[in-house]
Amino acid sequence: MRFSGAEDRWRQGLGTLRDVVRQTLVTRQLAEHLPATPCRILDVGSGQGTQALRMAARGHHVTALDASGDLLGLLETGIQPGMRIRTVRAEAERLGELFEPGGFDAVLCHGVLMYFDDPDPFLADLARMLAPGGLLSLLVRNGDALAMRPGLLGDWEGALRAFGGTGYVNRLGVPARADRLGELAGRLAVHGLEVRQWYGVRVFSDTFPDDAPIPENLDDLLAAEERAGRTDPYRGVSALIHLICSAS
């Protein structure tokens, strides 16, 4: 997977305003769809474990999979007494050999699909991990709005290129791929996954600089982002889209 080698640059972004917006919105959106009773969750590409730790704090049984030992180390330092978290160091491509089919009530896959040139085999593996009626939480780069960031930053050549494809280079300097909502929903349906709900993430804050300070009115910023992420037409131009899918 192309993300390998970018861990240091990823760690530099942890706790920044853009990261806080992303993680907070995903947590709030996901919480609406998970059961209140403990369930088995697989976090694929868990990284530093922001979502894994938050889900475990709510009483869920979490398996966190990531290829980076350093990032899993960060996750492990955040585990509190009573949290049920198992960490597995492995590439996301090894899902099929590491876990039995149908072993999880929910699978989280946030910011991973964009690094697969052909997402279909990986989507098939994600679907196989789910028990009947299970939930897939998928966070991807929004291919329908790929020109927004360069356009808002005045990069007109970049904006024009973005209209014609789904490839881009992200802030980590890694080539990646965006997904268009309609096309992705079709891919998911092939694997028995139905999009139950989708949200926009970082509608207003995507162009903030990496070193933007956390503002005093953060709660207002998050409230505006959360509302925009649930409302048309705003969510359609978000940098990321968060899909909640159910398995047949």
mmCIF file with all atom_site columns, C-alpha atoms in Angstrom, residues 62-195:
data_model
loop_
_atom_site.group_PDB
_atom_site.id
_atom_site.type_symbol
_atom_site.label_atom_id
_atom_site.label_alt_id
_atom_site.label_comp_id
_atom_site.label_asym_id
_atom_site.label_entity_id
_atom_site.label_seq_id
_atom_site.pdbx_PDB_ins_code
_atom_site.Cartn_x
_atom_site.Cartn_y
_atom_site.Cartn_z
_atom_site.occupancy
_atom_site.B_iso_or_equiv
_atom_site.pdbx_formal_charge
_atom_site.auth_seq_id
_atom_site.auth_comp_id
_atom_site.auth_asym_id
_atom_site.auth_atom_id
_atom_site.pdbx_PDB_model_num
ATOM 1   C CA . VAL A 1 62  ? -11.728 -3.501  19.335  1.00 0.00 ? 62  VAL A CA 1
ATOM 2   C CA . THR A 1 63  ? -9.121  -5.141  17.127  1.00 0.00 ? 63  THR A CA 1
ATOM 3   C CA . ALA A 1 64  ? -6.777  -2.510  15.676  1.00 0.00 ? 64  ALA A CA 1
ATOM 4   C CA . LEU A 1 65  ? -4.805  -3.441  12.570  1.00 0.00 ? 65  LEU A CA 1
ATOM 5   C CA . ASP A 1 66  ? -1.985  -1.315  11.181  1.00 0.00 ? 66  ASP A CA 1
ATOM 6   C CA . ALA A 1 67  ? 1.302   -1.872  9.354   1.00 0.00 ? 67  ALA A CA 1
ATOM 7   C CA . SER A 1 68  ? 3.181   0.711   11.440  1.00 0.00 ? 68  SER A CA 1
ATOM 8   C CA . GLY A 1 69  ? 4.640   -0.423  14.727  1.00 0.00 ? 69  GLY A CA 1
ATOM 9   C CA . ASP A 1 70  ? 5.287   3.198   15.701  1.00 0.00 ? 70  ASP A CA 1
ATOM 10  C CA . LEU A 1 71  ? 1.652   4.200   15.218  1.00 0.00 ? 71  LEU A CA 1
ATOM 11  C CA . LEU A 1 72  ? 0.396   1.119   17.053  1.00 0.00 ? 72  LEU A CA 1
ATOM 12  C CA . GLY A 1 73  ? 2.781   2.063   19.851  1.00 0.00 ? 73  GLY A CA 1
ATOM 13  C CA . LEU A 1 74  ? 1.031   5.416   20.140  1.00 0.00 ? 74  LEU A CA 1
ATOM 14  C CA . LEU A 1 75  ? -2.303  3.596   20.304  1.00 0.00 ? 75  LEU A CA 1
ATOM 15  C CA . GLU A 1 76  ? -1.083  1.252   23.022  1.00 0.00 ? 76  GLU A CA 1
ATOM 16  C CA . THR A 1 77  ? 0.059   4.141   25.229  1.00 0.00 ? 77  THR A CA 1
ATOM 17  C CA . GLY A 1 78  ? -3.529  5.410   25.196  1.00 0.00 ? 78  GLY A CA 1
ATOM 18  C CA . ILE A 1 79  ? -5.152  2.185   26.391  1.00 0.00 ? 79  ILE A CA 1
ATOM 19  C CA . GLN A 1 80  ? -6.782  2.702   29.784  1.00 0.00 ? 80  GLN A CA 1
ATOM 20  C CA . PRO A 1 81  ? -7.701  0.031   32.352  1.00 0.00 ? 81  PRO A CA 1
ATOM 21  C CA . GLY A 1 82  ? -10.838 -1.800  31.320  1.00 0.00 ? 82  GLY A CA 1
ATOM 22  C CA . MET A 1 83  ? -10.463 -1.085  27.603  1.00 0.00 ? 83  MET A CA 1
ATOM 23  C CA . ARG A 1 84  ? -10.586 -4.190  25.442  1.00 0.00 ? 84  ARG A CA 1
ATOM 24  C CA . ILE A 1 85  ? -8.215  -3.528  22.551  1.00 0.00 ? 85  ILE A CA 1
ATOM 25  C CA . ARG A 1 86  ? -6.108  -6.015  20.643  1.00 0.00 ? 86  ARG A CA 1
ATOM 26  C CA . THR A 1 87  ? -3.433  -4.648  18.302  1.00 0.00 ? 87  THR A CA 1
ATOM 27  C CA . VAL A 1 88  ? -2.250  -6.494  15.188  1.00 0.00 ? 88  VAL A CA 1
ATOM 28  C CA . ARG A 1 89  ? 0.709   -5.303  13.146  1.00 0.00 ? 89  ARG A CA 1
ATOM 29  C CA . ALA A 1 90  ? 0.094   -6.275  9.516   1.00 0.00 ? 90  ALA A CA 1
ATOM 30  C CA . GLU A 1 91  ? -0.681  -4.857  6.094   1.00 0.00 ? 91  GLU A CA 1
ATOM 31  C CA . ALA A 1 92  ? -4.339  -4.245  5.296   1.00 0.00 ? 92  ALA A CA 1
ATOM 32  C CA . GLU A 1 93  ? -3.994  -6.563  2.309   1.00 0.00 ? 93  GLU A CA 1
ATOM 33  C CA . ARG A 1 94  ? -3.658  -9.527  4.708   1.00 0.00 ? 94  ARG A CA 1
ATOM 34  C CA . LEU A 1 95  ? -7.165  -9.286  6.155   1.00 0.00 ? 95  LEU A CA 1
ATOM 35  C CA . GLY A 1 96  ? -8.309  -12.510 4.537   1.00 0.00 ? 96  GLY A CA 1
ATOM 36  C CA . GLU A 1 97  ? -5.536  -14.594 6.064   1.00 0.00 ? 97  GLU A CA 1
ATOM 37  C CA . LEU A 1 98  ? -5.587  -13.013 9.505   1.00 0.00 ? 98  LEU A CA 1
ATOM 38  C CA . PHE A 1 99  ? -9.272  -13.123 10.420  1.00 0.00 ? 99  PHE A CA 1
ATOM 39  C CA . GLU A 1 100 ? -12.174 -15.503 9.979   1.00 0.00 ? 100 GLU A CA 1
ATOM 40  C CA . PRO A 1 101 ? -15.054 -14.320 7.768   1.00 0.00 ? 101 PRO A CA 1
ATOM 41  C CA . GLY A 1 102 ? -18.002 -12.836 9.630   1.00 0.00 ? 102 GLY A CA 1
ATOM 42  C CA . GLY A 1 103 ? -16.039 -12.250 12.812  1.00 0.00 ? 103 GLY A CA 1
ATOM 43  C CA . PHE A 1 104 ? -16.937 -8.603  13.400  1.00 0.00 ? 104 PHE A CA 1
ATOM 44  C CA . ASP A 1 105 ? -20.099 -6.618  13.975  1.00 0.00 ? 105 ASP A CA 1
ATOM 45  C CA . ALA A 1 106 ? -18.472 -3.448  12.597  1.00 0.00 ? 106 ALA A CA 1
ATOM 46  C CA . VAL A 1 107 ? -15.428 -2.671  10.475  1.00 0.00 ? 107 VAL A CA 1
ATOM 47  C CA . LEU A 1 108 ? -13.839 0.785   10.380  1.00 0.00 ? 108 LEU A CA 1
ATOM 48  C CA . CYS A 1 109 ? -11.703 1.729   7.393   1.00 0.00 ? 109 CYS A CA 1
ATOM 49  C CA . HIS A 1 110 ? -10.819 5.404   7.478   1.00 0.00 ? 110 HIS A CA 1
ATOM 50  C CA . GLY A 1 111 ? -8.372  7.008   5.057   1.00 0.00 ? 111 GLY A CA 1
ATOM 51  C CA . VAL A 1 112 ? -7.120  3.708   3.640   1.00 0.00 ? 112 VAL A CA 1
ATOM 52  C CA . LEU A 1 113 ? -9.060  2.976   0.448   1.00 0.00 ? 113 LEU A CA 1
ATOM 53  C CA . MET A 1 114 ? -7.433  5.959   -1.294  1.00 0.00 ? 114 MET A CA 1
ATOM 54  C CA . TYR A 1 115 ? -4.096  4.124   -1.387  1.00 0.00 ? 115 TYR A CA 1
ATOM 55  C CA . PHE A 1 116 ? -5.388  1.172   -3.423  1.00 0.00 ? 116 PHE A CA 1
ATOM 56  C CA . ASP A 1 117 ? -5.190  1.477   -7.204  1.00 0.00 ? 117 ASP A CA 1
ATOM 57  C CA . ASP A 1 118 ? -7.838  -1.250  -7.524  1.00 0.00 ? 118 ASP A CA 1
ATOM 58  C CA . PRO A 1 119 ? -10.117 -1.058  -4.465  1.00 0.00 ? 119 PRO A CA 1
ATOM 59  C CA . ASP A 1 120 ? -12.376 -3.989  -5.320  1.00 0.00 ? 120 ASP A CA 1
ATOM 60  C CA . PRO A 1 121 ? -10.333 -6.877  -3.819  1.00 0.00 ? 121 PRO A CA 1
ATOM 61  C CA . PHE A 1 122 ? -9.877  -4.872  -0.633  1.00 0.00 ? 122 PHE A CA 1
ATOM 62  C CA . LEU A 1 123 ? -13.584 -3.997  -0.458  1.00 0.00 ? 123 LEU A CA 1
ATOM 63  C CA . ALA A 1 124 ? -14.367 -7.694  -0.863  1.00 0.00 ? 124 ALA A CA 1
ATOM 64  C CA . ASP A 1 125 ? -12.116 -8.483  2.108   1.00 0.00 ? 125 ASP A CA 1
ATOM 65  C CA . LEU A 1 126 ? -13.769 -5.793  4.227   1.00 0.00 ? 126 LEU A CA 1
ATOM 66  C CA . ALA A 1 127 ? -17.213 -7.176  3.385   1.00 0.00 ? 127 ALA A CA 1
ATOM 67  C CA . ARG A 1 128 ? -16.140 -10.711 4.315   1.00 0.00 ? 128 ARG A CA 1
ATOM 68  C CA . MET A 1 129 ? -15.099 -9.588  7.769   1.00 0.00 ? 129 MET A CA 1
ATOM 69  C CA . LEU A 1 130 ? -18.664 -8.530  8.629   1.00 0.00 ? 130 LEU A CA 1
ATOM 70  C CA . ALA A 1 131 ? -21.259 -10.653 10.355  1.00 0.00 ? 131 ALA A CA 1
ATOM 71  C CA . PRO A 1 132 ? -24.726 -10.584 8.722   1.00 0.00 ? 132 PRO A CA 1
ATOM 72  C CA . GLY A 1 133 ? -26.218 -7.151  9.293   1.00 0.00 ? 133 GLY A CA 1
ATOM 73  C CA . GLY A 1 134 ? -22.821 -5.762  10.239  1.00 0.00 ? 134 GLY A CA 1
ATOM 74  C CA . LEU A 1 135 ? -21.716 -2.190  9.640   1.00 0.00 ? 135 LEU A CA 1
ATOM 75  C CA . LEU A 1 136 ? -18.875 -0.809  7.526   1.00 0.00 ? 136 LEU A CA 1
ATOM 76  C CA . SER A 1 137 ? -17.638 2.725   8.262   1.00 0.00 ? 137 SER A CA 1
ATOM 77  C CA . LEU A 1 138 ? -15.663 3.961   5.271   1.00 0.00 ? 138 LEU A CA 1
ATOM 78  C CA . LEU A 1 139 ? -13.891 7.340   5.023   1.00 0.00 ? 139 LEU A CA 1
ATOM 79  C CA . VAL A 1 140 ? -12.599 8.269   1.557   1.00 0.00 ? 140 VAL A CA 1
ATOM 80  C CA . ARG A 1 141 ? -11.421 11.278  -0.428  1.00 0.00 ? 141 ARG A CA 1
ATOM 81  C CA . ASN A 1 142 ? -14.356 12.854  -2.245  1.00 0.00 ? 142 ASN A CA 1
ATOM 82  C CA . GLY A 1 143 ? -13.776 12.478  -5.978  1.00 0.00 ? 143 GLY A CA 1
ATOM 83  C CA . ASP A 1 144 ? -16.827 14.592  -6.799  1.00 0.00 ? 144 ASP A CA 1
ATOM 84  C CA . ALA A 1 145 ? -15.156 17.629  -5.203  1.00 0.00 ? 145 ALA A CA 1
ATOM 85  C CA . LEU A 1 146 ? -11.501 17.008  -6.009  1.00 0.00 ? 146 LEU A CA 1
ATOM 86  C CA . ALA A 1 147 ? -11.109 20.444  -7.607  1.00 0.00 ? 147 ALA A CA 1
ATOM 87  C CA . MET A 1 148 ? -12.335 22.322  -4.511  1.00 0.00 ? 148 MET A CA 1
ATOM 88  C CA . ARG A 1 149 ? -9.085  22.457  -2.539  1.00 0.00 ? 149 ARG A CA 1
ATOM 89  C CA . PRO A 1 150 ? -6.802  23.614  -5.376  1.00 0.00 ? 150 PRO A CA 1
ATOM 90  C CA . GLY A 1 151 ? -9.483  26.001  -6.619  1.00 0.00 ? 151 GLY A CA 1
ATOM 91  C CA . LEU A 1 152 ? -9.976  27.636  -3.224  1.00 0.00 ? 152 LEU A CA 1
ATOM 92  C CA . LEU A 1 153 ? -6.216  27.950  -2.868  1.00 0.00 ? 153 LEU A CA 1
ATOM 93  C CA . GLY A 1 154 ? -5.916  29.641  -6.262  1.00 0.00 ? 154 GLY A CA 1
ATOM 94  C CA . ASP A 1 155 ? -4.147  26.695  -7.920  1.00 0.00 ? 155 ASP A CA 1
ATOM 95  C CA . TRP A 1 156 ? -6.052  26.919  -11.183 1.00 0.00 ? 156 TRP A CA 1
ATOM 96  C CA . GLU A 1 157 ? -3.933  24.384  -13.059 1.00 0.00 ? 157 GLU A CA 1
ATOM 97  C CA . GLY A 1 158 ? -4.457  21.901  -10.245 1.00 0.00 ? 158 GLY A CA 1
ATOM 98  C CA . ALA A 1 159 ? -8.186  22.567  -10.206 1.00 0.00 ? 159 ALA A CA 1
ATOM 99  C CA . LEU A 1 160 ? -8.481  22.004  -13.945 1.00 0.00 ? 160 LEU A CA 1
ATOM 100 C CA . ARG A 1 161 ? -6.560  18.728  -13.701 1.00 0.00 ? 161 ARG A CA 1
ATOM 101 C CA . ALA A 1 162 ? -8.807  17.567  -10.857 1.00 0.00 ? 162 ALA A CA 1
ATOM 102 C CA . PHE A 1 163 ? -11.931 17.873  -12.995 1.00 0.00 ? 163 PHE A CA 1
ATOM 103 C CA . GLY A 1 164 ? -10.648 15.190  -15.310 1.00 0.00 ? 164 GLY A CA 1
ATOM 104 C CA . GLY A 1 165 ? -9.689  12.362  -12.992 1.00 0.00 ? 165 GLY A CA 1
ATOM 105 C CA . THR A 1 166 ? -9.507  10.926  -9.500  1.00 0.00 ? 166 THR A CA 1
ATOM 106 C CA . GLY A 1 167 ? -5.762  10.872  -8.892  1.00 0.00 ? 167 GLY A CA 1
ATOM 107 C CA . TYR A 1 168 ? -4.042  13.443  -6.687  1.00 0.00 ? 168 TYR A CA 1
ATOM 108 C CA . VAL A 1 169 ? -1.051  13.932  -4.380  1.00 0.00 ? 169 VAL A CA 1
ATOM 109 C CA . ASN A 1 170 ? -2.105  14.425  -0.767  1.00 0.00 ? 170 ASN A CA 1
ATOM 110 C CA . ARG A 1 171 ? -0.583  16.635  1.916   1.00 0.00 ? 171 ARG A CA 1
ATOM 111 C CA . LEU A 1 172 ? 1.744   13.821  2.934   1.00 0.00 ? 172 LEU A CA 1
ATOM 112 C CA . GLY A 1 173 ? 3.232   13.925  -0.550  1.00 0.00 ? 173 GLY A CA 1
ATOM 113 C CA . VAL A 1 174 ? 1.809   10.489  -1.380  1.00 0.00 ? 174 VAL A CA 1
ATOM 114 C CA . PRO A 1 175 ? -0.017  9.748   -4.659  1.00 0.00 ? 175 PRO A CA 1
ATOM 115 C CA . ALA A 1 176 ? -3.579  8.729   -3.858  1.00 0.00 ? 176 ALA A CA 1
ATOM 116 C CA . ARG A 1 177 ? -6.976  8.132   -5.425  1.00 0.00 ? 177 ARG A CA 1
ATOM 117 C CA . ALA A 1 178 ? -10.360 9.712   -4.750  1.00 0.00 ? 178 ALA A CA 1
ATOM 118 C CA . ASP A 1 179 ? -13.758 7.981   -4.964  1.00 0.00 ? 179 ASP A CA 1
ATOM 119 C CA . ARG A 1 180 ? -16.944 9.356   -6.485  1.00 0.00 ? 180 ARG A CA 1
ATOM 120 C CA . LEU A 1 181 ? -19.958 8.594   -4.309  1.00 0.00 ? 181 LEU A CA 1
ATOM 121 C CA . GLY A 1 182 ? -22.144 7.025   -7.003  1.00 0.00 ? 182 GLY A CA 1
ATOM 122 C CA . GLU A 1 183 ? -19.369 4.817   -8.346  1.00 0.00 ? 183 GLU A CA 1
ATOM 123 C CA . LEU A 1 184 ? -18.294 3.731   -4.875  1.00 0.00 ? 184 LEU A CA 1
ATOM 124 C CA . ALA A 1 185 ? -21.866 2.861   -3.894  1.00 0.00 ? 185 ALA A CA 1
ATOM 125 C CA . GLY A 1 186 ? -22.015 0.638   -6.960  1.00 0.00 ? 186 GLY A CA 1
ATOM 126 C CA . ARG A 1 187 ? -18.760 -1.095  -6.032  1.00 0.00 ? 187 ARG A CA 1
ATOM 127 C CA . LEU A 1 188 ? -20.023 -1.687  -2.499  1.00 0.00 ? 188 LEU A CA 1
ATOM 128 C CA . ALA A 1 189 ? -23.307 -3.150  -3.750  1.00 0.00 ? 189 ALA A CA 1
ATOM 129 C CA . VAL A 1 190 ? -21.383 -5.797  -5.685  1.00 0.00 ? 190 VAL A CA 1
ATOM 130 C CA . HIS A 1 191 ? -20.018 -6.995  -2.348  1.00 0.00 ? 191 HIS A CA 1
ATOM 131 C CA . GLY A 1 192 ? -23.390 -7.017  -0.591  1.00 0.00 ? 192 GLY A CA 1
ATOM 132 C CA . LEU A 1 193 ? -22.981 -3.650  1.108   1.00 0.00 ? 193 LEU A CA 1
ATOM 133 C CA . GLU A 1 194 ? -25.688 -0.993  1.027   1.00 0.00 ? 194 GLU A CA 1
ATOM 134 C CA . VAL A 1 195 ? -24.947 2.657   1.796   1.00 0.00 ? 195 VAL A CA 1
#
